[in-house]
Amino acid sequence: MRLSERMKLVKPSATMAVTERLAAMRAEGIEVIDFGAGEPDFDTPEHIKQAAIRALRAGATKYTPVGGTAALKQAIVTKLRRDNGLDYSAAEVMASCGGKHALYLAFQALFGAGDEVLVPGPYWVSYPDMLALAGAVPRIVRTREQEGFKLTPGLLRASISEQTRGVVWNSPSNPTGAAYTEEELRELAAVLASSQVAIVVDDVYEMMVYDGARPRHLLQIEPRLRERTAVVNSVSKTYAMTGWRVGYTAGPRALIAAMSTLQGQMTSNPSAVAQAAAAEALAGPQDCVAPMVSEFRKRRDFIVERLNRIPGIRCLKPRGAFYVFPNVGAYLGREWERGRIASGDDLALYLLEKAKVAVVGGTDFGYPEHIRISYAASLPTLARGADAIEEALGRL
């Protein structure tokens, strides 16, 4: 069977590949410590699960409107007003089958053949491939480790050209955990306001910010950007609901209508039961969030300090998300029985086999001299994993 040419534009997700390899090893009875997971290790809060149970018992198991139930749309509107100071109507929001699906729809609706879209690096592995599927040309804007992997106003201004159609924005970042201060956002917003580019804001880690108050939203700082911005979010990270598969988008009415048309021909609506749970998550009690964020902060402090004690590892302290992105360049060029370690991906394979610790190589994030480590694991597990990594690296 001959596959379509578009399949040459994409590759399997590096993060999902680690998850699948980990599951296969565990099925063989091999104990592996998982530092590759891009999901909280906490259970979905009980009041959210109970909302799903009530929906099941009420018979909410049918199709819903493509963009989501009225209850979920109102919950999205409520959340955006409460947490972000942004006012949207029900016609300006929609729900999708996870944040990844929402981003895919936004890229398809906004960009076309040859459109240049700026993607600050390091970037989430799926951005370039999803843009390529839309026919767009992802242009990677490399940020520097010594500047905290943050985009500067000067770099952003220099990167926007006559060919630039859009920019993807993610703060806190996957994979680095880099998060912008309000002053930094204000300076970057001024550059964006002087251009005409469309902006796709990926807010999935917005609540996971440490070391100070969460800044105001980009659109609250610079309201003039609202009419050319898609705000994408998800219940997955904030409420430990990765498996429920509900994401959402807020944006101009015409964009939401276009994305809804696409979704109607792709997946129809998200799961009716998951929508009921998501509505409770977004509009219900929020006291479940702070304890998770507090625990992530403790884990971040531990893993950064522990990794920086390993000879040859250099690890910045991130301000958000639940990842660290250590530089492992000191180990590149070393040899083991499988050959030469030429990248963080090769080192990730070495650590999986020799330390029985799963991490993700940095190549598909755009920085092959790094690895991504998720600290969505208990402190004892982080300690055991770090010890195993140090011992394995000491044998190289």
Short mmCIF file of C-alpha atoms in Angstrom, two decimals:
data_model
loop_
_atom_site.label_atom_id
_atom_site.label_comp_id
_atom_site.label_asym_id
_atom_site.label_seq_id
_atom_site.Cartn_x
_atom_site.Cartn_y
_atom_site.Cartn_z
CA MET A 1 0.00 0.00 0.00
CA ARG A 2 1.37 3.42 -0.96
CA LEU A 3 1.17 6.09 1.71
CA SER A 4 0.49 9.75 1.02
CA GLU A 5 3.35 12.20 0.57
CA ARG A 6 2.30 14.11 3.68
CA MET A 7 3.47 11.20 5.83
CA LYS A 8 7.04 12.21 4.93
CA LEU A 9 6.45 15.47 6.80
CA VAL A 10 5.93 13.87 10.22
CA LYS A 11 7.65 11.47 12.54
CA PRO A 12 6.46 9.61 15.64
CA SER A 13 6.32 11.74 18.79
CA ALA A 14 9.56 11.36 20.74
CA THR A 15 7.76 11.68 24.06
CA MET A 16 5.11 9.12 23.17
CA ALA A 17 7.82 6.77 21.88
CA VAL A 18 9.45 6.80 25.33
CA THR A 19 6.07 6.07 26.92
CA GLU A 20 5.51 3.10 24.60
CA ARG A 21 9.04 1.72 25.12
CA LEU A 22 8.60 2.06 28.89
CA ALA A 23 5.28 0.18 28.78
CA ALA A 24 6.87 -2.61 26.74
CA MET A 25 9.76 -3.00 29.18
CA ARG A 26 7.41 -3.10 32.15
CA ALA A 27 5.29 -5.71 30.38
CA GLU A 28 8.47 -7.82 30.22
CA GLY A 29 8.84 -7.47 33.97
CA ILE A 30 11.69 -4.92 33.81
CA GLU A 31 11.46 -2.23 36.48
CA VAL A 32 12.07 1.20 34.99
CA ILE A 33 11.94 4.62 36.66
CA ASP A 34 9.91 6.95 34.47
CA PHE A 35 11.33 10.46 34.06
CA GLY A 36 9.88 10.72 30.57
CA ALA A 37 6.21 11.20 31.39
CA GLY A 38 4.58 14.45 30.34
CA GLU A 39 1.75 14.06 32.79
CA PRO A 40 1.17 14.66 36.50
CA ASP A 41 1.49 11.58 38.68
CA PHE A 42 -1.44 12.71 40.84
CA ASP A 43 -4.92 11.23 40.51
CA THR A 44 -7.75 13.31 39.07
CA PRO A 45 -9.40 15.12 42.04
CA GLU A 46 -12.40 13.32 43.46
CA HIS A 47 -14.99 16.05 42.85
CA ILE A 48 -14.11 15.97 39.15
CA LYS A 49 -14.49 12.20 38.96
CA GLN A 50 -17.82 12.44 40.76
CA ALA A 51 -19.04 14.90 38.13
CA ALA A 52 -18.29 12.30 35.46
CA ILE A 53 -20.12 9.63 37.45
CA ARG A 54 -23.17 11.88 37.76
CA ALA A 55 -23.08 12.51 34.02
CA LEU A 56 -22.97 8.78 33.31
CA ARG A 57 -25.89 8.12 35.61
CA ALA A 58 -27.85 10.94 33.97
CA GLY A 59 -27.33 9.33 30.55
CA ALA A 60 -24.89 11.92 29.19
CA THR A 61 -23.42 9.39 26.77
CA LYS A 62 -24.56 10.81 23.42
CA TYR A 63 -23.23 13.24 20.86
CA THR A 64 -22.93 16.85 21.95
CA PRO A 65 -22.54 20.02 19.88
CA VAL A 66 -19.22 19.88 18.03
CA GLY A 67 -17.59 22.67 20.03
CA GLY A 68 -18.75 21.40 23.40
CA THR A 69 -21.77 21.43 25.67
CA ALA A 70 -23.26 24.72 26.83
CA ALA A 71 -22.11 23.86 30.36
CA LEU A 72 -18.51 23.31 29.31
CA LYS A 73 -18.42 26.43 27.16
CA GLN A 74 -19.70 28.48 30.07
CA ALA A 75 -17.08 26.88 32.33
CA ILE A 76 -14.36 27.88 29.85
CA VAL A 77 -15.70 31.44 29.79
CA THR A 78 -15.77 31.45 33.61
CA LYS A 79 -12.20 30.15 33.89
CA LEU A 80 -10.79 32.69 31.43
CA ARG A 81 -12.45 35.56 33.28
CA ARG A 82 -11.49 34.28 36.75
CA ASP A 83 -7.90 33.25 36.11
CA ASN A 84 -6.80 35.39 33.17
CA GLY A 85 -8.97 38.50 33.26
CA LEU A 86 -10.14 37.77 29.70
CA ASP A 87 -13.75 38.17 28.55
CA TYR A 88 -14.95 35.81 25.85
CA SER A 89 -18.45 34.82 24.80
CA ALA A 90 -19.61 31.23 24.31
CA ALA A 91 -19.28 31.73 20.54
CA GLU A 92 -15.59 32.57 21.00
CA VAL A 93 -14.62 29.34 22.79
CA MET A 94 -14.68 25.64 21.93
CA ALA A 95 -13.63 22.29 23.37
CA SER A 96 -11.52 19.70 21.54
CA CYS A 97 -10.08 16.24 22.13
CA GLY A 98 -7.12 17.47 24.18
CA GLY A 99 -4.80 20.43 23.93
CA LYS A 100 -2.84 18.79 21.11
CA HIS A 101 -6.01 18.52 19.03
CA ALA A 102 -6.82 22.17 19.74
CA LEU A 103 -3.37 23.24 18.54
CA TYR A 104 -3.68 21.12 15.41
CA LEU A 105 -7.03 22.69 14.55
CA ALA A 106 -5.68 26.20 15.18
CA PHE A 107 -2.68 25.59 12.91
CA GLN A 108 -4.91 24.15 10.17
CA ALA A 109 -7.32 27.08 10.39
CA LEU A 110 -4.69 29.83 10.55
CA PHE A 111 -1.82 28.73 8.32
CA GLY A 112 -1.39 27.45 4.79
CA ALA A 113 1.14 26.55 2.17
CA GLY A 114 4.42 28.39 2.61
CA ASP A 115 3.38 30.44 5.63
CA GLU A 116 6.35 31.02 7.92
CA VAL A 117 5.58 30.46 11.59
CA LEU A 118 8.10 31.32 14.32
CA VAL A 119 8.67 28.60 16.91
CA PRO A 120 10.96 29.55 19.81
CA GLY A 121 13.34 26.74 20.69
CA PRO A 122 13.56 24.56 22.63
CA TYR A 123 10.04 23.69 21.54
CA TRP A 124 7.46 21.01 22.23
CA VAL A 125 8.15 18.16 19.83
CA SER A 126 4.78 18.35 18.03
CA TYR A 127 4.79 22.01 16.97
CA PRO A 128 6.97 21.66 13.83
CA ASP A 129 5.25 18.51 12.60
CA MET A 130 1.75 19.89 13.09
CA LEU A 131 2.72 23.10 11.31
CA ALA A 132 4.20 21.09 8.44
CA LEU A 133 0.93 19.18 8.10
CA ALA A 134 -0.79 22.54 7.66
CA GLY A 135 1.62 23.30 4.82
CA ALA A 136 3.37 25.95 6.91
CA VAL A 137 7.12 26.38 7.32
CA PRO A 138 8.21 26.26 10.97
CA ARG A 139 11.11 28.65 11.51
CA ILE A 140 12.94 27.81 14.70
CA VAL A 141 14.11 30.80 16.72
CA ARG A 142 16.92 29.52 18.92
CA THR A 143 17.03 30.91 22.43
CA ARG A 144 20.17 30.54 24.52
CA GLU A 145 20.75 28.50 27.65
CA GLN A 146 22.67 31.37 29.25
CA GLU A 147 19.56 33.56 28.85
CA GLY A 148 17.30 30.99 30.48
CA PHE A 149 15.97 29.71 27.14
CA LYS A 150 13.87 32.87 26.83
CA LEU A 151 13.01 34.88 23.76
CA THR A 152 14.27 38.46 23.99
CA PRO A 153 12.52 41.46 22.39
CA GLY A 154 15.50 42.01 20.12
CA LEU A 155 15.56 38.39 18.94
CA LEU A 156 11.81 38.39 18.35
CA ARG A 157 11.95 41.66 16.41
CA ALA A 158 14.82 40.43 14.27
CA SER A 159 13.02 37.15 13.54
CA ILE A 160 9.79 38.69 12.21
CA SER A 161 10.04 39.23 8.47
CA GLU A 162 7.68 39.92 5.59
CA GLN A 163 7.20 36.16 5.26
CA THR A 164 6.21 35.66 8.90
CA ARG A 165 2.57 34.71 9.24
CA GLY A 166 2.48 33.60 12.88
CA VAL A 167 4.26 32.77 16.11
CA VAL A 168 3.75 30.00 18.66
CA TRP A 169 3.97 31.03 22.31
CA ASN A 170 4.43 28.62 25.24
CA SER A 171 5.09 29.82 28.80
CA PRO A 172 5.87 27.98 31.02
CA SER A 173 7.66 25.93 28.42
CA ASN A 174 7.83 22.28 27.61
CA PRO A 175 10.67 21.14 27.68
CA THR A 176 12.63 23.79 29.61
CA GLY A 177 10.16 25.07 32.20
CA ALA A 178 11.17 28.61 31.22
CA ALA A 179 8.50 31.12 32.26
CA TYR A 180 8.38 34.82 31.48
CA THR A 181 7.92 37.59 34.03
CA GLU A 182 5.27 40.24 33.48
CA GLU A 183 7.89 42.78 32.49
CA GLU A 184 9.34 40.39 29.92
CA LEU A 185 5.86 39.71 28.56
CA ARG A 186 5.17 43.44 28.30
CA GLU A 187 8.32 43.99 26.22
CA LEU A 188 7.57 41.05 23.93
CA ALA A 189 3.92 42.10 23.61
CA ALA A 190 5.06 45.51 22.37
CA VAL A 191 7.04 43.84 19.58
CA LEU A 192 4.07 41.67 18.62
CA ALA A 193 1.73 44.67 18.66
CA SER A 194 3.95 46.41 16.10
CA SER A 195 3.55 43.45 13.71
CA GLN A 196 0.58 41.76 12.07
CA VAL A 197 1.43 38.13 12.89
CA ALA A 198 -1.12 35.68 14.23
CA ILE A 199 -0.29 34.32 17.68
CA VAL A 200 -1.05 30.86 19.06
CA VAL A 201 -0.65 30.88 22.85
CA ASP A 202 -0.17 27.44 24.44
CA ASP A 203 -1.15 27.92 28.08
CA VAL A 204 -1.31 24.31 29.26
CA TYR A 205 1.26 24.82 32.06
CA GLU A 206 0.04 28.28 33.10
CA MET A 207 -0.81 27.35 36.70
CA MET A 208 2.53 25.67 37.35
CA VAL A 209 4.61 28.76 38.08
CA TYR A 210 6.99 28.98 41.03
CA ASP A 211 9.10 31.70 42.67
CA GLY A 212 6.69 34.59 42.58
CA ALA A 213 3.25 35.58 41.43
CA ARG A 214 1.87 34.36 38.13
CA PRO A 215 2.05 37.21 35.62
CA ARG A 216 -0.98 38.62 33.90
CA HIS A 217 -1.93 37.04 30.61
CA LEU A 218 -0.29 38.28 27.41
CA LEU A 219 -3.70 39.50 26.18
CA GLN A 220 -4.42 41.29 29.42
CA ILE A 221 -1.09 43.09 29.13
CA GLU A 222 -1.69 43.96 25.47
CA PRO A 223 -5.41 43.76 24.54
CA ARG A 224 -4.69 44.86 20.95
CA LEU A 225 -3.43 41.34 20.24
CA ARG A 226 -6.77 39.73 21.04
CA GLU A 227 -8.21 39.78 17.51
CA ARG A 228 -5.29 37.82 16.09
CA THR A 229 -4.59 35.43 18.95
CA ALA A 230 -5.75 31.88 19.66
CA VAL A 231 -5.47 30.93 23.35
CA VAL A 232 -5.14 27.16 23.72
CA ASN A 233 -5.36 25.34 27.03
CA SER A 234 -6.30 21.98 28.51
CA VAL A 235 -7.50 20.38 31.71
CA SER A 236 -4.74 17.76 31.42
CA LYS A 237 -1.92 19.28 33.46
CA THR A 238 -3.67 21.60 35.90
CA TYR A 239 -6.19 18.99 37.06
CA ALA A 240 -4.23 15.75 36.38
CA MET A 241 -6.68 14.79 33.62
CA THR A 242 -4.38 13.72 30.76
CA GLY A 243 -6.45 10.66 29.91
CA TRP A 244 -9.76 12.52 29.79
CA ARG A 245 -8.69 14.26 26.56
CA VAL A 246 -10.31 17.69 26.79
CA GLY A 247 -8.60 20.82 25.54
CA TYR A 248 -10.09 24.17 24.66
CA THR A 249 -9.49 27.29 22.59
CA ALA A 250 -10.54 30.92 22.90
CA GLY A 251 -10.22 33.28 19.99
CA PRO A 252 -11.96 35.50 17.46
CA ARG A 253 -15.40 34.24 16.47
CA ALA A 254 -14.36 33.53 12.86
CA LEU A 255 -11.41 31.41 14.00
CA ILE A 256 -13.53 29.39 16.44
CA ALA A 257 -16.14 28.82 13.73
CA ALA A 258 -13.46 27.60 11.33
CA MET A 259 -11.91 25.29 13.92
CA SER A 260 -15.36 23.91 14.79
CA THR A 261 -16.01 23.15 11.11
CA LEU A 262 -12.73 21.24 10.91
CA GLN A 263 -13.45 19.38 14.13
CA GLY A 264 -16.89 18.44 12.88
CA GLN A 265 -15.27 16.61 9.96
CA MET A 266 -12.56 15.02 12.10
CA THR A 267 -13.68 13.90 15.55
CA SER A 268 -17.09 15.51 16.11
CA ASN A 269 -17.21 16.37 19.80
CA PRO A 270 -14.99 15.38 22.72
CA SER A 271 -16.37 12.63 24.97
CA ALA A 272 -19.63 13.77 26.58
CA VAL A 273 -18.63 12.31 29.94
CA ALA A 274 -15.18 13.91 29.82
CA GLN A 275 -16.82 17.26 29.03
CA ALA A 276 -18.91 17.03 32.21
CA ALA A 277 -15.76 16.35 34.21
CA ALA A 278 -13.92 19.22 32.49
CA ALA A 279 -16.76 21.64 33.24
CA GLU A 280 -16.50 20.76 36.92
CA ALA A 281 -12.71 21.11 36.81
CA LEU A 282 -12.81 24.57 35.27
CA ALA A 283 -15.80 26.07 37.09
CA GLY A 284 -15.83 24.05 40.31
CA PRO A 285 -13.66 24.28 43.44
CA GLN A 286 -10.04 25.19 42.66
CA ASP A 287 -8.45 24.24 45.97
CA CYS A 288 -7.07 21.02 44.44
CA VAL A 289 -4.57 22.94 42.29
CA ALA A 290 -2.34 24.68 44.84
CA PRO A 291 -1.25 21.50 46.69
CA MET A 292 -0.14 19.89 43.43
CA VAL A 293 1.79 23.00 42.41
CA SER A 294 3.42 23.17 45.86
CA GLU A 295 4.55 19.56 45.59
CA PHE A 296 5.95 20.15 42.10
CA ARG A 297 7.95 23.09 43.45
CA LYS A 298 9.53 20.87 46.12
CA ARG A 299 10.38 18.28 43.50
CA ARG A 300 11.87 20.90 41.21
CA ASP A 301 14.12 22.20 43.98
CA PHE A 302 15.28 18.69 44.77
CA ILE A 303 15.99 17.47 41.24
CA VAL A 304 17.80 20.63 40.13
CA GLU A 305 20.12 20.55 43.14
CA ARG A 306 20.67 16.79 42.77
CA LEU A 307 21.41 16.89 39.03
CA ASN A 308 23.86 19.76 39.43
CA ARG A 309 25.86 17.60 41.84
CA ILE A 310 26.51 15.05 39.07
CA PRO A 311 29.84 15.76 37.36
CA GLY A 312 29.33 16.95 33.79
CA ILE A 313 25.64 17.87 34.21
CA ARG A 314 24.50 21.49 33.99
CA CYS A 315 20.87 22.13 34.86
CA LEU A 316 19.03 25.47 34.99
CA LYS A 317 16.36 26.00 37.61
CA PRO A 318 13.05 26.43 35.76
CA ARG A 319 10.29 28.76 36.93
CA GLY A 320 7.42 26.60 35.74
CA ALA A 321 5.96 23.36 34.32
CA PHE A 322 7.37 20.07 35.67
CA TYR A 323 10.43 19.51 33.51
CA VAL A 324 14.14 20.21 33.67
CA PHE A 325 16.30 20.31 30.54
CA PRO A 326 19.87 19.57 31.64
CA ASN A 327 22.84 20.05 29.36
CA VAL A 328 24.65 16.71 28.96
CA GLY A 329 27.20 17.89 26.38
CA ALA A 330 30.08 16.72 28.57
CA TYR A 331 29.07 13.11 27.91
CA LEU A 332 28.76 13.37 24.14
CA GLY A 333 31.51 11.59 22.26
CA ARG A 334 31.92 8.87 24.86
CA GLU A 335 31.65 5.20 23.92
CA TRP A 336 29.76 2.14 25.16
CA GLU A 337 29.06 -1.26 23.62
CA ARG A 338 26.35 0.19 21.37
CA GLY A 339 28.78 2.73 19.94
CA ARG A 340 29.47 6.44 20.27
CA ILE A 341 27.11 8.71 22.21
CA ALA A 342 26.56 11.53 19.74
CA SER A 343 23.47 13.22 21.21
CA GLY A 344 21.13 13.41 24.15
CA ASP A 345 19.01 10.80 22.39
CA ASP A 346 21.92 8.34 22.45
CA LEU A 347 22.49 9.15 26.11
CA ALA A 348 18.79 8.56 26.81
CA LEU A 349 19.11 5.08 25.30
CA TYR A 350 22.19 4.44 27.43
CA LEU A 351 20.38 5.53 30.61
CA LEU A 352 17.36 3.39 29.75
CA GLU A 353 19.49 0.28 29.33
CA LYS A 354 22.14 0.86 31.99
CA ALA A 355 20.31 2.86 34.67
CA LYS A 356 16.77 1.66 33.91
CA VAL A 357 15.68 5.31 33.90
CA ALA A 358 13.55 6.69 31.07
CA VAL A 359 14.32 10.25 29.93
CA VAL A 360 13.71 11.96 26.57
CA GLY A 361 16.56 13.01 24.31
CA GLY A 362 16.71 16.65 23.30
CA THR A 363 16.97 16.29 19.52
CA ASP A 364 13.24 16.52 18.79
CA PHE A 365 13.05 19.57 21.07
CA GLY A 366 15.68 21.18 18.84
CA TYR A 367 18.63 20.90 21.26
CA PRO A 368 20.47 17.56 20.88
CA GLU A 369 22.99 18.31 23.62
CA HIS A 370 20.22 18.15 26.23
CA ILE A 371 17.80 15.64 27.73
CA ARG A 372 14.38 16.29 29.22
CA ILE A 373 13.59 14.96 32.67
CA SER A 374 10.06 15.11 34.06
CA TYR A 375 9.85 15.50 37.82
CA ALA A 376 6.25 14.30 37.87
CA ALA A 377 7.32 11.59 40.30
CA SER A 378 7.56 11.29 44.07
CA LEU A 379 10.62 12.60 45.91
CA PRO A 380 11.83 9.06 46.78
CA THR A 381 11.50 8.07 43.11
CA LEU A 382 13.39 11.19 42.03
CA ALA A 383 16.15 10.34 44.48
CA ARG A 384 16.44 6.73 43.27
CA GLY A 385 16.43 7.83 39.65
CA ALA A 386 19.06 10.51 40.15
CA ASP A 387 21.29 8.03 41.98
CA ALA A 388 20.90 5.54 39.14
CA ILE A 389 21.73 8.19 36.55
CA GLU A 390 24.84 9.32 38.43
CA GLU A 391 26.05 5.75 38.83
CA ALA A 392 25.49 4.95 35.14
CA LEU A 393 27.18 8.13 33.95
CA GLY A 394 30.13 7.40 36.21
CA ARG A 395 30.71 4.21 34.19
CA LEU A 396 30.97 5.99 30.84
#
